[in-house]
Amino acid sequence: ETGVTQSPTHLIKTRGQQVTLRCSSQSGHNTVSWYQQALGQGPQFIFQYYREEENGRGNFPPRFSGLQFPNYSSELNVNALELDDSALYLCASSFGTRDTLAGYTFGSGTRLTVV
Amino acid sequence: QKEVEQDPGPLSVPEGAIVSLNCTYSNSAFQYFMWYRQYSRKGPELLMYTYSSGNKEDGRFTAQVDKSSKYISLFIRDSQPSDSATYLCATNSGYSTLTFGKGTMLLVSP
């Protein structure tokens, strides 16, 4: 299977709840990065996983956490949801952690709405 | 000051026009420069990338980087209604974490 797939496509949660978003990497890719894209903004880097270890983190609180599995699929977990967490969450896969450039493939994202 | 600045638009042009999209960046460590296109309700799709000052052409698209002034441009020739999308500039310093601009919404009318 080629391409990056994310699930679910849309999600509505209540403030204070927890959510898990899933990402299946492109075949052959061993690195996954998660981004948050608020309405009208560019994507912001949340964190990256390489070989099941966190390999870098952006300016997001610890209630944003992740996992990468041996098959390189990944999860993003957000605890204690806040209204400002409403955004499009994007997963991107690549091979390695340097010079990825053209090998950086985004999924279509999960649209999370917190009410 | 944001690391990558980009005018959000929207930018409206008639079909066939030449479009110029621009970004500025502040971090001299940025080495790689990319342009992504994002259609509504979709993830970003890589259009072009470059790592040096100068021009790079691909069909109707030309990416231009001026590292001395920290200025990035994307030119679209003979614009089509199908080019209507949000265009995101992005940079990185050699590692696979990207810093994006806000994106510019482009509307090409028939």
CSV table of C-alpha atoms in Angstrom, one decimal:
chain,number,residue,atom,x,y,z
A,1,GLU,CA,0.0,0.0,0.0
A,2,THR,CA,1.4,3.4,-1.0
A,3,GLY,CA,0.7,6.8,0.5
A,4,VAL,CA,0.1,8.0,4.1
A,5,THR,CA,-3.3,7.2,5.5
A,6,GLN,CA,-4.9,8.8,8.6
A,7,SER,CA,-7.9,7.9,10.6
A,8,PRO,CA,-10.4,9.0,11.5
A,9,THR,CA,-11.0,11.8,8.9
A,10,HIS,CA,-13.2,13.8,11.3
A,11,LEU,CA,-13.7,13.8,15.0
A,12,ILE,CA,-15.7,15.8,17.5
A,13,LYS,CA,-14.7,15.7,21.2
A,14,THR,CA,-15.7,17.5,24.3
A,15,ARG,CA,-13.3,19.7,26.3
A,16,GLY,CA,-11.4,17.7,28.8
A,17,GLN,CA,-11.7,14.4,26.9
A,18,GLN,CA,-8.8,12.4,25.4
A,19,VAL,CA,-8.3,11.6,21.8
A,20,THR,CA,-6.1,9.2,19.7
A,21,LEU,CA,-5.3,9.8,16.1
A,22,ARG,CA,-3.8,7.2,13.9
A,23,CYS,CA,-1.4,7.2,10.9
A,24,SER,CA,-0.1,4.6,8.6
A,25,SER,CA,3.2,5.5,7.0
A,26,GLN,CA,4.1,5.1,3.3
A,27,SER,CA,5.7,1.8,2.5
A,28,GLY,CA,9.5,1.9,3.1
A,29,HIS,CA,9.3,5.0,5.4
A,30,ASN,CA,10.6,4.7,8.9
A,31,THR,CA,10.1,8.2,10.2
A,32,VAL,CA,6.8,9.9,11.1
A,33,SER,CA,6.2,13.5,12.0
A,34,TRP,CA,3.0,15.0,13.3
A,35,TYR,CA,1.9,18.6,12.6
A,36,GLN,CA,-1.0,20.7,13.9
A,37,GLN,CA,-2.7,23.1,11.4
A,38,ALA,CA,-5.1,25.6,12.9
A,39,LEU,CA,-7.6,27.3,10.6
A,40,GLY,CA,-5.8,29.9,8.4
A,41,GLN,CA,-2.3,28.9,9.7
A,42,GLY,CA,0.5,26.8,8.4
A,43,PRO,CA,1.3,23.4,9.9
A,44,GLN,CA,3.2,23.5,13.2
A,45,PHE,CA,5.6,20.7,14.1
A,46,ILE,CA,4.4,18.7,17.1
A,47,PHE,CA,7.0,15.8,17.3
A,48,GLN,CA,8.8,13.2,15.2
A,49,TYR,CA,9.4,9.5,15.8
A,50,TYR,CA,12.2,7.6,14.3
A,51,ARG,CA,12.6,3.8,14.9
A,52,GLU,CA,10.0,4.0,17.7
A,53,GLU,CA,11.8,6.8,19.7
A,54,GLU,CA,10.8,10.4,19.9
A,55,ASN,CA,13.4,12.3,17.8
A,56,GLY,CA,12.4,15.9,18.3
A,57,ARG,CA,9.5,17.9,19.7
A,58,GLY,CA,8.1,21.3,18.9
A,59,ASN,CA,6.5,23.8,21.3
A,60,PHE,CA,3.6,21.6,22.5
A,61,PRO,CA,2.8,20.6,26.1
A,62,PRO,CA,3.3,17.1,27.5
A,63,ARG,CA,-0.4,16.3,27.1
A,64,PHE,CA,0.5,15.8,23.4
A,65,SER,CA,2.1,12.4,23.2
A,66,GLY,CA,2.9,9.8,20.6
A,67,LEU,CA,3.8,6.3,19.7
A,68,GLN,CA,5.4,4.6,16.8
A,69,PHE,CA,5.0,0.9,16.3
A,70,PRO,CA,7.4,-1.7,14.8
A,71,ASN,CA,5.5,-1.5,11.5
A,72,TYR,CA,6.2,2.3,11.6
A,73,SER,CA,2.5,3.2,12.0
A,74,SER,CA,2.0,5.9,14.6
A,75,GLU,CA,-0.5,7.4,17.1
A,76,LEU,CA,-0.9,10.9,18.4
A,77,ASN,CA,-2.6,11.2,21.8
A,78,VAL,CA,-4.0,14.4,23.2
A,79,ASN,CA,-5.2,14.5,26.8
A,80,ALA,CA,-7.3,17.0,28.6
A,81,LEU,CA,-8.6,18.5,25.3
A,82,GLU,CA,-8.9,22.3,25.1
A,83,LEU,CA,-10.9,24.3,22.6
A,84,ASP,CA,-7.7,25.6,21.0
A,85,ASP,CA,-6.8,22.0,20.1
A,86,SER,CA,-9.4,22.2,17.3
A,87,ALA,CA,-7.3,21.9,14.2
A,88,LEU,CA,-6.3,19.6,11.3
A,89,TYR,CA,-3.7,17.1,12.5
A,90,LEU,CA,-1.3,16.0,9.8
A,91,CYS,CA,1.0,13.0,9.7
A,92,ALA,CA,4.0,12.9,7.4
A,93,SER,CA,6.3,10.0,6.7
A,94,SER,CA,9.8,9.9,5.4
A,95,PHE,CA,12.9,7.8,5.3
A,96,GLY,CA,15.5,8.8,7.8
A,97,THR,CA,15.8,12.1,9.7
A,98,ARG,CA,17.9,14.2,7.4
A,99,ASP,CA,17.6,15.6,3.9
A,100,THR,CA,14.2,14.2,3.3
A,101,LEU,CA,13.0,16.9,1.0
A,102,ALA,CA,11.1,15.2,-1.8
A,103,GLY,CA,10.5,12.0,0.3
A,104,TYR,CA,8.3,13.8,2.8
A,105,THR,CA,4.7,12.6,2.3
A,106,PHE,CA,1.7,14.0,4.1
A,107,GLY,CA,-1.6,12.3,4.8
A,108,SER,CA,-4.9,14.1,4.3
A,109,GLY,CA,-5.2,14.8,8.0
A,110,THR,CA,-7.7,14.3,10.8
A,111,ARG,CA,-10.0,17.3,11.4
A,112,LEU,CA,-10.5,17.5,15.2
A,113,THR,CA,-13.2,19.8,16.7
A,114,VAL,CA,-13.3,20.3,20.4
A,115,VAL,CA,-16.6,21.7,21.8
B,1,GLN,CA,8.9,37.7,14.7
B,2,LYS,CA,7.8,34.4,13.1
B,3,GLU,CA,10.6,32.4,11.5
B,4,VAL,CA,8.8,32.3,8.2
B,5,GLU,CA,6.5,35.1,7.1
B,6,GLN,CA,4.0,34.7,4.3
B,7,ASP,CA,1.1,36.9,3.2
B,8,PRO,CA,-2.1,34.9,3.7
B,9,GLY,CA,-4.0,36.6,0.8
B,10,PRO,CA,-6.3,35.7,-0.7
B,11,LEU,CA,-4.8,36.5,-4.1
B,12,SER,CA,-7.3,36.5,-6.9
B,13,VAL,CA,-6.1,36.4,-10.6
B,14,PRO,CA,-7.7,35.7,-13.9
B,15,GLU,CA,-6.9,32.5,-15.8
B,16,GLY,CA,-3.6,32.8,-17.7
B,17,ALA,CA,-2.0,35.4,-15.4
B,18,ILE,CA,1.5,35.1,-14.0
B,19,VAL,CA,1.3,34.5,-10.2
B,20,SER,CA,4.0,35.5,-7.8
B,21,LEU,CA,4.0,34.1,-4.2
B,22,ASN,CA,6.5,35.1,-1.7
B,23,CYS,CA,8.0,34.3,1.8
B,24,THR,CA,10.7,35.7,4.0
B,25,TYR,CA,12.6,33.9,6.6
B,26,SER,CA,14.7,35.0,9.5
B,27,ASN,CA,16.9,32.0,10.5
B,28,SER,CA,20.2,31.8,8.6
B,29,ALA,CA,20.5,28.1,9.5
B,30,PHE,CA,17.7,27.3,7.1
B,31,GLN,CA,19.2,25.5,4.1
B,32,TYR,CA,16.3,23.8,2.3
B,33,PHE,CA,13.3,25.5,0.8
B,34,MET,CA,10.1,24.0,-0.3
B,35,TRP,CA,6.7,25.0,-1.8
B,36,TYR,CA,3.7,22.9,-0.9
B,37,ARG,CA,0.2,23.1,-2.5
B,38,GLN,CA,-2.8,22.3,-0.3
B,39,TYR,CA,-6.2,21.8,-1.6
B,40,SER,CA,-9.2,22.3,0.7
B,41,ARG,CA,-9.6,19.4,3.2
B,42,LYS,CA,-6.4,17.7,1.9
B,43,GLY,CA,-2.8,17.4,3.2
B,44,PRO,CA,0.0,19.5,1.7
B,45,GLU,CA,1.5,18.2,-1.5
B,46,LEU,CA,5.2,19.0,-2.4
B,47,LEU,CA,5.5,21.1,-5.5
B,48,MET,CA,9.2,22.0,-5.6
B,49,TYR,CA,12.2,22.1,-3.4
B,50,THR,CA,15.7,23.6,-3.6
B,51,TYR,CA,18.7,24.1,-1.4
B,52,SER,CA,20.6,26.9,-3.2
B,53,SER,CA,20.1,30.4,-4.2
B,54,GLY,CA,18.9,30.9,-7.7
B,55,ASN,CA,16.0,29.6,-9.8
B,56,LYS,CA,14.6,26.1,-10.3
B,57,GLU,CA,12.0,25.5,-13.0
B,58,ASP,CA,9.5,22.7,-13.3
B,59,GLY,CA,6.9,23.1,-16.1
B,60,ARG,CA,4.8,26.2,-15.3
B,61,PHE,CA,6.4,26.6,-11.9
B,62,THR,CA,9.6,28.4,-11.0
B,63,ALA,CA,11.0,28.5,-7.5
B,64,GLN,CA,13.5,31.3,-6.6
B,65,VAL,CA,15.6,31.6,-3.5
B,66,ASP,CA,17.7,34.6,-2.5
B,67,LYS,CA,19.7,33.6,0.6
B,68,SER,CA,21.3,37.0,1.0
B,69,SER,CA,17.9,38.7,1.5
B,70,LYS,CA,16.2,35.6,3.0
B,71,TYR,CA,13.5,35.7,0.3
B,72,ILE,CA,11.7,32.8,-1.3
B,73,SER,CA,9.4,33.1,-4.3
B,74,LEU,CA,7.2,30.8,-6.4
B,75,PHE,CA,6.1,31.9,-9.9
B,76,ILE,CA,3.2,30.2,-11.7
B,77,ARG,CA,2.9,30.9,-15.4
B,78,ASP,CA,-0.3,30.6,-17.4
B,79,SER,CA,-2.3,30.0,-14.2
B,80,GLN,CA,-5.3,27.7,-14.4
B,81,PRO,CA,-8.4,27.4,-12.2
B,82,SER,CA,-7.0,24.0,-11.0
B,83,ASP,CA,-4.2,26.0,-9.5
B,84,SER,CA,-6.6,27.5,-7.0
B,85,ALA,CA,-5.3,26.3,-3.6
B,86,THR,CA,-3.3,27.4,-0.6
B,87,TYR,CA,0.4,27.6,-1.2
B,88,LEU,CA,2.7,27.0,1.7
B,89,CYS,CA,6.4,27.8,1.8
B,90,ALA,CA,8.5,25.7,4.1
B,91,THR,CA,12.1,25.5,5.2
B,92,ASN,CA,14.4,23.3,7.3
B,93,SER,CA,17.9,23.2,8.5
B,94,GLY,CA,18.8,19.8,7.1
B,95,TYR,CA,16.7,17.7,9.5
B,96,SER,CA,13.3,16.5,8.5
B,97,THR,CA,11.3,18.9,10.6
B,98,LEU,CA,9.8,21.7,8.6
B,99,THR,CA,8.9,25.3,9.5
B,100,PHE,CA,6.0,26.6,7.5
B,101,GLY,CA,4.6,29.9,6.5
B,102,LYS,CA,0.9,30.7,7.1
B,103,GLY,CA,0.1,29.9,3.5
B,104,THR,CA,-1.3,32.1,0.7
B,105,MET,CA,-4.7,31.3,-0.7
B,106,LEU,CA,-4.7,31.6,-4.5
B,107,LEU,CA,-8.0,31.9,-6.5
B,108,VAL,CA,-7.7,31.7,-10.3
B,109,SER,CA,-11.0,32.6,-12.0
B,110,PRO,CA,-11.9,31.3,-15.5
